[in-house]
Amino acid sequence: MKRVYISVINDLATDQRVGRVAKLLAENKFDVTCIGRRLKKSPALKNKTIKYRRYRMLFTGGPLFYACFNMRLLTSLLFAKRPALLISNDLDTLPANFIASRIRKVPLIYDSHELFTQVPELIHRRTVQSVWKGIESWLLPKLQYAVTVNYSIATIYRRLYGTRFKVVRNVPEKLDYTPREAGDVRKQTIIYQGALNVGRGLELMIDAMQYLENVRFVVVGTGDIEKELVLRMDQKELGDRIEFKGRMMPEEIVPLTRSADLGISLEEDLGLNYRYALPNKLFNYIQCRVPVLCSALPEMSRIVDSYGIGISSKERDPEKLAGIVRYMLKERSGGAWMGALDKAALELCWENESAIYLELLKDCGVLN
């Protein structure tokens, strides 16, 4: 059985893209080991067909953390039992994977989930950003096999480095959908799932909740600005309308999302990474047949507008945004968007998208 080592710098518990790729490989008779890090509150990992290795790190952030993680990862990969393939997820695991692949003479797939050097956390830290840009410009031109989440990012990387990236969108597995029973009377629900970081439009949505009655806003996830968001909610006395669920496992999020009436993805245009974002939450909403309100940024609006599954908007005024939400909730209650969501859900699913990843495995010579 051919061995594949997949590495990522998170704790693997809620990384749905890595989980889907690992499952796909296991289904195709690969011996899969996923490598990540262990945090204080990391939950147990339950998939018995996949092996896991999570490092406890002395440092939790900064240059020493990234350096130590890559040194430990490199050591593991150099002494791993006969790898047939290495898969590196994002730039922060690429140095160790690249060196190991060259020394051990095995193919490497680089899976870029975003424009790493353009994340909001880096664009105002020029020195740190320049270090990551240096690593990127050193390694990406040397890559033979690479994949990313949308065509905009693939185009940017090709223009910068001449590297061809296949596109595998971050779509979930197909879900069976059961319509709600007639007469289901309750507060209408808006849902957000993902990281609670700068530029996600969460402050805007909290402010908009002041103008919405008999509506609740459910926030799923954790992140750097979680405390600030809770404080904002408390200051505006919206604790009866907004609920922070914290981190949830993917299997827990699905029933919660299915019960929602509207999903939001209101990222700000803070650099190229957000401008060309195509987040997995968008596709999760679609599979759960939840209409989408998103920012009018290129990749998100292309999906929402072309399939007709919601509204893309440039609006950043809380009261006006609340008016759009109110309209969408009214239309949703009348069954608007459901036919379009059904069509989108059938097309935008991992069962279709995974065929591209299988082609990449054939290109690497590890799958017949």
mmCIF file of C-alpha atoms in Angstrom:
data_model
loop_
_atom_site.group_PDB
_atom_site.id
_atom_site.type_symbol
_atom_site.label_atom_id
_atom_site.label_comp_id
_atom_site.label_asym_id
_atom_site.label_seq_id
_atom_site.Cartn_x
_atom_site.Cartn_y
_atom_site.Cartn_z
ATOM 1 C CA MET A 1 0.000 0.000 0.000
ATOM 2 C CA LYS A 2 1.402 3.410 -0.994
ATOM 3 C CA ARG A 3 2.006 5.836 1.859
ATOM 4 C CA VAL A 4 0.963 9.490 1.703
ATOM 5 C CA TYR A 5 1.869 12.118 4.295
ATOM 6 C CA ILE A 6 -0.395 15.185 4.435
ATOM 7 C CA SER A 7 0.784 18.092 6.555
ATOM 8 C CA VAL A 8 -0.955 21.235 7.766
ATOM 9 C CA ILE A 9 -0.150 23.631 10.592
ATOM 10 C CA ASN A 10 -3.573 23.496 12.323
ATOM 11 C CA ASP A 11 -4.844 20.706 14.604
ATOM 12 C CA LEU A 12 -6.728 18.871 11.800
ATOM 13 C CA ALA A 13 -9.998 18.736 13.727
ATOM 14 C CA THR A 14 -12.018 21.191 11.639
ATOM 15 C CA ASP A 15 -9.966 21.406 8.434
ATOM 16 C CA GLN A 16 -12.589 20.055 6.074
ATOM 17 C CA ARG A 17 -10.447 20.329 2.939
ATOM 18 C CA VAL A 18 -7.618 18.249 4.408
ATOM 19 C CA GLY A 19 -10.179 15.776 5.742
ATOM 20 C CA ARG A 20 -11.800 15.332 2.335
ATOM 21 C CA VAL A 21 -8.466 14.833 0.558
ATOM 22 C CA ALA A 22 -7.356 12.321 3.186
ATOM 23 C CA LYS A 23 -10.626 10.413 2.852
ATOM 24 C CA LEU A 24 -10.339 10.411 -0.964
ATOM 25 C CA LEU A 25 -6.833 8.959 -0.755
ATOM 26 C CA ALA A 26 -7.886 6.302 1.762
ATOM 27 C CA GLU A 27 -10.779 5.295 -0.516
ATOM 28 C CA ASN A 28 -8.231 4.820 -3.301
ATOM 29 C CA LYS A 29 -6.179 2.395 -1.201
ATOM 30 C CA PHE A 30 -3.480 4.763 0.059
ATOM 31 C CA ASP A 31 -2.043 4.516 3.574
ATOM 32 C CA VAL A 32 -2.698 8.086 4.767
ATOM 33 C CA THR A 33 -1.019 9.912 7.644
ATOM 34 C CA CYS A 34 -2.105 13.469 8.469
ATOM 35 C CA ILE A 35 0.391 15.617 10.371
ATOM 36 C CA GLY A 36 -0.579 18.750 12.299
ATOM 37 C CA ARG A 37 -0.257 20.304 15.742
ATOM 38 C CA ARG A 38 -1.954 19.619 19.055
ATOM 39 C CA LEU A 39 -3.479 22.519 20.959
ATOM 40 C CA LYS A 40 -4.655 22.542 24.571
ATOM 41 C CA LYS A 41 -8.285 22.081 23.549
ATOM 42 C CA SER A 42 -7.801 19.956 20.448
ATOM 43 C CA PRO A 43 -10.596 17.362 20.219
ATOM 44 C CA ALA A 44 -10.015 13.694 19.430
ATOM 45 C CA LEU A 45 -9.892 12.689 15.761
ATOM 46 C CA LYS A 46 -12.299 9.893 14.915
ATOM 47 C CA ASN A 47 -11.614 8.682 11.349
ATOM 48 C CA LYS A 48 -10.182 5.196 11.846
ATOM 49 C CA THR A 49 -9.055 4.783 8.217
ATOM 50 C CA ILE A 50 -6.537 7.629 8.579
ATOM 51 C CA LYS A 51 -3.507 7.894 10.856
ATOM 52 C CA TYR A 52 -2.817 11.119 12.705
ATOM 53 C CA ARG A 53 0.306 12.692 14.145
ATOM 54 C CA ARG A 54 -0.035 15.990 16.028
ATOM 55 C CA TYR A 55 2.915 17.824 17.525
ATOM 56 C CA ARG A 56 2.857 19.592 20.842
ATOM 57 C CA MET A 57 4.771 22.816 20.299
ATOM 58 C CA LEU A 58 6.681 24.824 22.888
ATOM 59 C CA PHE A 59 5.971 28.049 20.977
ATOM 60 C CA THR A 60 2.446 28.967 19.872
ATOM 61 C CA GLY A 61 3.220 31.720 17.363
ATOM 62 C CA GLY A 62 5.885 33.888 15.805
ATOM 63 C CA PRO A 63 9.078 32.999 13.905
ATOM 64 C CA LEU A 64 10.249 30.414 16.433
ATOM 65 C CA PHE A 65 6.978 28.517 16.176
ATOM 66 C CA TYR A 66 7.119 28.279 12.376
ATOM 67 C CA ALA A 67 10.812 27.400 12.391
ATOM 68 C CA CYS A 68 10.411 24.702 15.047
ATOM 69 C CA PHE A 69 7.316 23.239 13.397
ATOM 70 C CA ASN A 70 9.076 22.948 10.055
ATOM 71 C CA MET A 71 12.195 21.429 11.615
ATOM 72 C CA ARG A 72 10.090 18.835 13.416
ATOM 73 C CA LEU A 73 8.037 18.176 10.288
ATOM 74 C CA LEU A 74 11.197 17.809 8.180
ATOM 75 C CA THR A 75 12.633 15.296 10.629
ATOM 76 C CA SER A 76 9.408 13.274 10.568
ATOM 77 C CA LEU A 77 9.260 13.238 6.780
ATOM 78 C CA LEU A 78 12.919 12.318 6.371
ATOM 79 C CA PHE A 79 12.508 9.293 8.624
ATOM 80 C CA ALA A 80 8.949 8.352 7.605
ATOM 81 C CA LYS A 81 8.516 4.848 6.246
ATOM 82 C CA ARG A 82 8.796 4.784 2.408
ATOM 83 C CA PRO A 83 6.538 7.698 1.317
ATOM 84 C CA ALA A 84 5.036 7.601 -2.163
ATOM 85 C CA LEU A 85 3.710 11.181 -1.989
ATOM 86 C CA LEU A 86 3.887 14.275 0.199
ATOM 87 C CA ILE A 87 1.100 16.871 0.344
ATOM 88 C CA SER A 88 1.839 20.293 1.803
ATOM 89 C CA ASN A 89 -1.083 22.522 2.787
ATOM 90 C CA ASP A 90 -0.260 26.223 2.627
ATOM 91 C CA LEU A 91 3.039 28.030 2.630
ATOM 92 C CA ASP A 92 3.789 27.498 6.311
ATOM 93 C CA THR A 93 4.379 23.746 5.783
ATOM 94 C CA LEU A 94 6.044 23.986 2.368
ATOM 95 C CA PRO A 95 9.744 24.412 3.346
ATOM 96 C CA ALA A 96 9.904 21.101 5.217
ATOM 97 C CA ASN A 97 7.917 19.260 2.557
ATOM 98 C CA PHE A 98 9.973 20.651 -0.311
ATOM 99 C CA ILE A 99 13.305 19.706 1.250
ATOM 100 C CA ALA A 100 12.044 16.239 2.216
ATOM 101 C CA SER A 101 10.644 15.607 -1.268
ATOM 102 C CA ARG A 102 13.983 16.516 -2.868
ATOM 103 C CA ILE A 103 16.053 14.396 -0.487
ATOM 104 C CA ARG A 104 13.744 11.382 -0.628
ATOM 105 C CA LYS A 105 12.989 11.829 -4.334
ATOM 106 C CA VAL A 106 9.207 11.575 -4.000
ATOM 107 C CA PRO A 107 6.561 13.793 -5.650
ATOM 108 C CA LEU A 108 5.139 16.730 -3.740
ATOM 109 C CA ILE A 109 1.694 18.325 -4.141
ATOM 110 C CA TYR A 110 1.347 21.866 -2.840
ATOM 111 C CA ASP A 111 -2.237 22.760 -1.865
ATOM 112 C CA SER A 112 -2.605 26.509 -1.396
ATOM 113 C CA HIS A 113 -5.849 27.335 0.417
ATOM 114 C CA GLU A 114 -5.369 31.085 0.003
ATOM 115 C CA LEU A 115 -2.985 33.841 -1.082
ATOM 116 C CA PHE A 116 -0.894 33.310 2.019
ATOM 117 C CA THR A 117 1.256 36.439 1.820
ATOM 118 C CA GLN A 118 -1.834 38.628 1.337
ATOM 119 C CA VAL A 119 -3.779 37.699 4.479
ATOM 120 C CA PRO A 120 -4.827 40.765 6.537
ATOM 121 C CA GLU A 121 -2.608 39.624 9.424
ATOM 122 C CA LEU A 122 0.466 40.145 7.196
ATOM 123 C CA ILE A 123 -0.286 43.095 4.924
ATOM 124 C CA HIS A 124 0.482 45.632 7.676
ATOM 125 C CA ARG A 125 3.557 43.752 8.941
ATOM 126 C CA ARG A 126 5.950 44.447 6.103
ATOM 127 C CA THR A 127 8.985 42.679 7.551
ATOM 128 C CA VAL A 128 7.143 39.455 8.312
ATOM 129 C CA GLN A 129 5.338 39.613 4.977
ATOM 130 C CA SER A 130 8.638 40.042 3.126
ATOM 131 C CA VAL A 131 10.025 36.907 4.786
ATOM 132 C CA TRP A 132 7.046 34.832 3.632
ATOM 133 C CA LYS A 133 7.223 36.390 0.166
ATOM 134 C CA GLY A 134 10.884 35.393 0.009
ATOM 135 C CA ILE A 135 10.002 31.794 0.891
ATOM 136 C CA GLU A 136 7.188 31.818 -1.658
ATOM 137 C CA SER A 137 9.329 33.217 -4.486
ATOM 138 C CA TRP A 138 12.067 30.683 -3.669
ATOM 139 C CA LEU A 139 9.844 27.599 -3.654
ATOM 140 C CA LEU A 140 6.810 28.110 -5.898
ATOM 141 C CA PRO A 141 8.709 28.340 -9.209
ATOM 142 C CA LYS A 142 10.252 24.961 -8.396
ATOM 143 C CA LEU A 143 6.934 23.159 -7.878
ATOM 144 C CA GLN A 144 5.696 20.657 -10.438
ATOM 145 C CA TYR A 145 2.332 19.767 -8.882
ATOM 146 C CA ALA A 146 0.135 22.395 -7.281
ATOM 147 C CA VAL A 147 -3.525 22.990 -6.573
ATOM 148 C CA THR A 148 -5.567 25.886 -5.186
ATOM 149 C CA VAL A 149 -9.156 26.831 -4.426
ATOM 150 C CA ASN A 150 -10.159 29.139 -7.301
ATOM 151 C CA TYR A 151 -9.142 30.444 -10.706
ATOM 152 C CA SER A 152 -8.246 33.955 -9.524
ATOM 153 C CA ILE A 153 -5.596 32.636 -7.144
ATOM 154 C CA ALA A 154 -4.338 30.150 -9.747
ATOM 155 C CA THR A 155 -3.974 32.997 -12.269
ATOM 156 C CA ILE A 156 -2.086 35.219 -9.818
ATOM 157 C CA TYR A 157 0.381 32.464 -8.938
ATOM 158 C CA ARG A 158 0.967 31.628 -12.585
ATOM 159 C CA ARG A 159 1.657 35.270 -13.435
ATOM 160 C CA LEU A 160 4.018 35.680 -10.491
ATOM 161 C CA TYR A 161 5.955 32.426 -10.689
ATOM 162 C CA GLY A 162 5.007 30.619 -13.894
ATOM 163 C CA THR A 163 3.638 27.732 -11.827
ATOM 164 C CA ARG A 164 0.515 25.996 -13.126
ATOM 165 C CA PHE A 165 -2.094 25.351 -10.431
ATOM 166 C CA LYS A 166 -5.042 23.027 -10.886
ATOM 167 C CA VAL A 167 -8.241 24.340 -9.301
ATOM 168 C CA VAL A 168 -10.123 22.205 -6.788
ATOM 169 C CA ARG A 169 -12.777 24.289 -5.087
ATOM 170 C CA ASN A 170 -13.374 23.876 -1.375
ATOM 171 C CA VAL A 171 -16.745 22.160 -1.737
ATOM 172 C CA PRO A 172 -18.314 19.688 0.722
ATOM 173 C CA GLU A 173 -19.701 16.243 0.089
ATOM 174 C CA LYS A 174 -23.251 16.069 -1.210
ATOM 175 C CA LEU A 175 -25.921 16.191 1.472
ATOM 176 C CA ASP A 176 -29.402 14.713 1.321
ATOM 177 C CA TYR A 177 -31.879 17.516 1.805
ATOM 178 C CA THR A 178 -35.224 17.196 3.556
ATOM 179 C CA PRO A 179 -37.498 20.267 3.341
ATOM 180 C CA ARG A 180 -38.819 21.672 6.594
ATOM 181 C CA GLU A 181 -42.268 20.690 7.702
ATOM 182 C CA ALA A 182 -45.036 23.187 6.986
ATOM 183 C CA GLY A 183 -45.977 25.388 9.911
ATOM 184 C CA ASP A 184 -42.438 25.531 11.347
ATOM 185 C CA VAL A 185 -42.811 28.790 13.305
ATOM 186 C CA ARG A 186 -39.720 30.167 15.041
ATOM 187 C CA LYS A 187 -37.296 33.037 14.978
ATOM 188 C CA GLN A 188 -35.585 33.294 11.635
ATOM 189 C CA THR A 189 -31.877 32.567 11.836
ATOM 190 C CA ILE A 190 -28.824 34.069 10.177
ATOM 191 C CA ILE A 191 -25.661 31.961 10.384
ATOM 192 C CA TYR A 192 -21.965 32.655 10.039
ATOM 193 C CA GLN A 193 -19.393 29.878 10.166
ATOM 194 C CA GLY A 194 -15.637 30.329 10.032
ATOM 195 C CA ALA A 195 -12.791 32.213 11.664
ATOM 196 C CA LEU A 196 -13.556 35.248 13.805
ATOM 197 C CA ASN A 197 -10.847 37.471 12.357
ATOM 198 C CA VAL A 198 -10.481 41.026 11.098
ATOM 199 C CA GLY A 199 -12.269 41.777 7.848
ATOM 200 C CA ARG A 200 -14.950 39.072 7.985
ATOM 201 C CA GLY A 201 -17.823 41.567 8.246
ATOM 202 C CA LEU A 202 -18.852 40.363 11.678
ATOM 203 C CA GLU A 203 -18.802 43.798 13.286
ATOM 204 C CA LEU A 204 -21.054 44.998 10.456
ATOM 205 C CA MET A 205 -23.522 42.161 10.993
ATOM 206 C CA ILE A 206 -23.634 42.739 14.754
ATOM 207 C CA ASP A 207 -24.406 46.409 14.139
ATOM 208 C CA ALA A 208 -27.097 45.466 11.610
ATOM 209 C CA MET A 209 -28.840 43.282 14.202
ATOM 210 C CA GLN A 210 -30.011 46.458 15.967
ATOM 211 C CA TYR A 211 -32.432 46.980 13.076
ATOM 212 C CA LEU A 212 -33.776 43.423 12.873
ATOM 213 C CA GLU A 213 -36.614 42.082 15.013
ATOM 214 C CA ASN A 214 -37.527 38.469 15.697
ATOM 215 C CA VAL A 215 -34.240 37.382 14.110
ATOM 216 C CA ARG A 216 -31.245 35.702 15.710
ATOM 217 C CA PHE A 217 -27.646 35.652 14.524
ATOM 218 C CA VAL A 218 -25.643 32.474 15.205
ATOM 219 C CA VAL A 219 -21.856 32.696 15.002
ATOM 220 C CA VAL A 220 -19.869 29.458 14.728
ATOM 221 C CA GLY A 221 -16.106 29.588 15.134
ATOM 222 C CA THR A 222 -13.300 31.167 17.119
ATOM 223 C CA GLY A 223 -10.573 33.640 16.290
ATOM 224 C CA ASP A 224 -8.481 36.670 17.144
ATOM 225 C CA ILE A 225 -11.338 39.152 17.593
ATOM 226 C CA GLU A 226 -13.840 36.935 19.409
ATOM 227 C CA LYS A 227 -13.616 38.908 22.682
ATOM 228 C CA GLU A 228 -14.045 42.211 20.831
ATOM 229 C CA LEU A 229 -17.130 40.874 19.055
ATOM 230 C CA VAL A 230 -18.710 39.669 22.305
ATOM 231 C CA LEU A 231 -17.986 43.051 23.898
ATOM 232 C CA ARG A 232 -19.590 44.803 20.919
ATOM 233 C CA MET A 233 -22.676 42.619 21.296
ATOM 234 C CA ASP A 234 -22.891 43.389 25.018
ATOM 235 C CA GLN A 235 -22.422 47.136 24.540
ATOM 236 C CA LYS A 236 -25.313 47.186 22.079
ATOM 237 C CA GLU A 237 -27.408 44.959 24.382
ATOM 238 C CA LEU A 238 -27.937 42.324 21.698
ATOM 239 C CA GLY A 239 -27.287 39.265 23.828
ATOM 240 C CA ASP A 240 -30.845 38.032 23.250
ATOM 241 C CA ARG A 241 -30.391 38.137 19.458
ATOM 242 C CA ILE A 242 -26.816 36.933 18.942
ATOM 243 C CA GLU A 243 -25.332 33.600 19.993
ATOM 244 C CA PHE A 244 -21.645 32.680 19.852
ATOM 245 C CA LYS A 245 -21.373 28.902 19.524
ATOM 246 C CA GLY A 246 -17.585 28.698 19.597
ATOM 247 C CA ARG A 247 -15.735 25.980 17.765
ATOM 248 C CA MET A 248 -17.838 23.099 16.473
ATOM 249 C CA MET A 249 -16.941 19.916 14.644
ATOM 250 C CA PRO A 250 -18.120 19.679 11.009
ATOM 251 C CA GLU A 251 -20.722 17.031 11.811
ATOM 252 C CA GLU A 252 -22.203 19.340 14.459
ATOM 253 C CA ILE A 253 -22.372 22.341 12.139
ATOM 254 C CA VAL A 254 -24.485 20.645 9.450
ATOM 255 C CA PRO A 255 -27.797 20.344 11.391
ATOM 256 C CA LEU A 256 -27.344 23.868 12.748
ATOM 257 C CA THR A 257 -26.784 25.262 9.247
ATOM 258 C CA ARG A 258 -29.758 23.349 7.868
ATOM 259 C CA SER A 259 -31.980 25.105 10.400
ATOM 260 C CA ALA A 260 -30.800 28.552 9.263
ATOM 261 C CA ASP A 261 -32.665 30.888 6.896
ATOM 262 C CA LEU A 262 -29.703 32.897 5.630
ATOM 263 C CA GLY A 263 -25.932 32.394 5.490
ATOM 264 C CA ILE A 264 -23.537 35.325 5.378
ATOM 265 C CA SER A 265 -20.040 35.814 3.976
ATOM 266 C CA LEU A 266 -19.395 39.556 4.230
ATOM 267 C CA GLU A 267 -15.624 39.768 3.852
ATOM 268 C CA GLU A 268 -14.088 43.209 3.340
ATOM 269 C CA ASP A 269 -11.730 43.969 0.466
ATOM 270 C CA LEU A 270 -8.625 43.933 2.658
ATOM 271 C CA GLY A 271 -5.954 42.917 0.186
ATOM 272 C CA LEU A 272 -5.863 40.288 -2.525
ATOM 273 C CA ASN A 273 -6.499 37.332 -0.226
ATOM 274 C CA TYR A 274 -9.952 38.551 0.783
ATOM 275 C CA ARG A 275 -10.696 40.098 -2.607
ATOM 276 C CA TYR A 276 -10.377 36.699 -4.277
ATOM 277 C CA ALA A 277 -11.695 34.596 -1.398
ATOM 278 C CA LEU A 278 -13.998 31.675 -2.114
ATOM 279 C CA PRO A 279 -14.596 30.309 1.405
ATOM 280 C CA ASN A 280 -15.870 26.822 2.136
ATOM 281 C CA LYS A 281 -18.735 28.231 4.219
ATOM 282 C CA LEU A 282 -20.322 29.480 1.006
ATOM 283 C CA PHE A 283 -20.527 25.924 -0.322
ATOM 284 C CA ASN A 284 -21.644 24.587 3.061
ATOM 285 C CA TYR A 285 -24.601 26.974 2.972
ATOM 286 C CA ILE A 286 -25.442 25.763 -0.532
ATOM 287 C CA GLN A 287 -25.432 22.085 0.446
ATOM 288 C CA CYS A 288 -27.746 22.899 3.364
ATOM 289 C CA ARG A 289 -30.041 24.846 0.966
ATOM 290 C CA VAL A 290 -29.506 28.145 2.763
ATOM 291 C CA PRO A 291 -29.621 31.334 0.630
ATOM 292 C CA VAL A 292 -26.439 33.406 0.717
ATOM 293 C CA LEU A 293 -25.760 37.075 1.365
ATOM 294 C CA CYS A 294 -22.163 37.787 0.387
ATOM 295 C CA SER A 295 -19.867 40.676 -0.409
ATOM 296 C CA ALA A 296 -19.679 41.703 -4.048
ATOM 297 C CA LEU A 297 -16.147 40.347 -4.400
ATOM 298 C CA PRO A 298 -15.240 38.533 -7.632
ATOM 299 C CA GLU A 299 -15.165 34.843 -6.729
ATOM 300 C CA MET A 300 -18.036 34.816 -4.233
ATOM 301 C CA SER A 301 -20.352 36.963 -6.322
ATOM 302 C CA ARG A 302 -19.620 34.830 -9.391
ATOM 303 C CA ILE A 303 -21.031 31.767 -7.618
ATOM 304 C CA VAL A 304 -23.966 33.518 -5.930
ATOM 305 C CA ASP A 305 -25.036 35.530 -8.984
ATOM 306 C CA SER A 306 -24.497 32.874 -11.659
ATOM 307 C CA TYR A 307 -26.506 30.258 -9.760
ATOM 308 C CA GLY A 308 -29.052 32.778 -8.447
ATOM 309 C CA ILE A 309 -28.809 31.517 -4.863
ATOM 310 C CA GLY A 310 -28.876 34.836 -3.021
ATOM 311 C CA ILE A 311 -27.572 38.386 -3.200
ATOM 312 C CA SER A 312 -24.069 39.819 -3.506
ATOM 313 C CA SER A 313 -23.800 43.357 -2.193
ATOM 314 C CA LYS A 314 -21.297 46.174 -1.688
ATOM 315 C CA GLU A 315 -23.388 47.609 1.164
ATOM 316 C CA ARG A 316 -21.433 48.386 4.376
ATOM 317 C CA ASP A 317 -24.034 50.552 6.142
ATOM 318 C CA PRO A 318 -25.605 48.513 9.000
ATOM 319 C CA GLU A 319 -29.144 49.879 8.620
ATOM 320 C CA LYS A 320 -29.186 49.416 4.858
ATOM 321 C CA LEU A 321 -27.680 45.949 5.200
ATOM 322 C CA ALA A 322 -30.455 45.082 7.649
ATOM 323 C CA GLY A 323 -32.938 46.086 4.940
ATOM 324 C CA ILE A 324 -31.346 43.588 2.535
ATOM 325 C CA VAL A 325 -31.442 40.887 5.210
ATOM 326 C CA ARG A 326 -35.092 41.648 5.959
ATOM 327 C CA TYR A 327 -35.955 41.328 2.267
ATOM 328 C CA MET A 328 -34.050 38.064 1.913
ATOM 329 C CA LEU A 329 -35.685 36.523 4.974
ATOM 330 C CA LYS A 330 -39.119 37.450 3.647
ATOM 331 C CA GLU A 331 -38.351 35.966 0.235
ATOM 332 C CA ARG A 332 -36.827 32.862 1.823
ATOM 333 C CA SER A 333 -40.010 32.208 3.771
ATOM 334 C CA GLY A 334 -41.850 32.166 0.463
ATOM 335 C CA GLY A 335 -39.539 29.551 -1.023
ATOM 336 C CA ALA A 336 -37.366 31.860 -3.104
ATOM 337 C CA TRP A 337 -33.985 30.513 -4.195
ATOM 338 C CA MET A 338 -34.788 26.873 -3.367
ATOM 339 C CA GLY A 339 -34.780 25.611 -6.954
ATOM 340 C CA ALA A 340 -31.500 27.390 -7.647
ATOM 341 C CA LEU A 341 -29.978 26.009 -4.440
ATOM 342 C CA ASP A 342 -30.979 22.470 -5.417
ATOM 343 C CA LYS A 343 -29.225 22.855 -8.768
ATOM 344 C CA ALA A 344 -26.122 24.403 -7.220
ATOM 345 C CA ALA A 345 -25.920 21.710 -4.544
ATOM 346 C CA LEU A 346 -25.948 18.948 -7.150
ATOM 347 C CA GLU A 347 -23.112 20.563 -9.099
ATOM 348 C CA LEU A 348 -20.941 22.118 -6.378
ATOM 349 C CA CYS A 349 -20.071 18.986 -4.407
ATOM 350 C CA TRP A 350 -16.939 16.982 -3.619
ATOM 351 C CA GLU A 351 -18.189 14.003 -5.597
ATOM 352 C CA ASN A 352 -17.707 16.122 -8.741
ATOM 353 C CA GLU A 353 -14.717 18.227 -7.702
ATOM 354 C CA SER A 354 -12.624 15.297 -6.438
ATOM 355 C CA ALA A 355 -12.212 14.036 -10.020
ATOM 356 C CA ILE A 356 -9.750 16.903 -10.577
ATOM 357 C CA TYR A 357 -7.716 15.831 -7.558
ATOM 358 C CA LEU A 358 -7.620 12.260 -8.860
ATOM 359 C CA GLU A 359 -6.231 13.597 -12.166
ATOM 360 C CA LEU A 360 -3.491 15.332 -10.199
ATOM 361 C CA LEU A 361 -2.607 12.051 -8.465
ATOM 362 C CA LYS A 362 -2.322 10.409 -11.883
ATOM 363 C CA ASP A 363 -0.051 13.242 -13.050
ATOM 364 C CA CYS A 364 2.192 12.535 -10.047
ATOM 365 C CA GLY A 365 2.389 8.867 -11.039
ATOM 366 C CA VAL A 366 0.982 7.556 -7.779
ATOM 367 C CA LEU A 367 -2.430 6.525 -9.163
ATOM 368 C CA ASN A 368 -3.004 4.393 -12.208
#
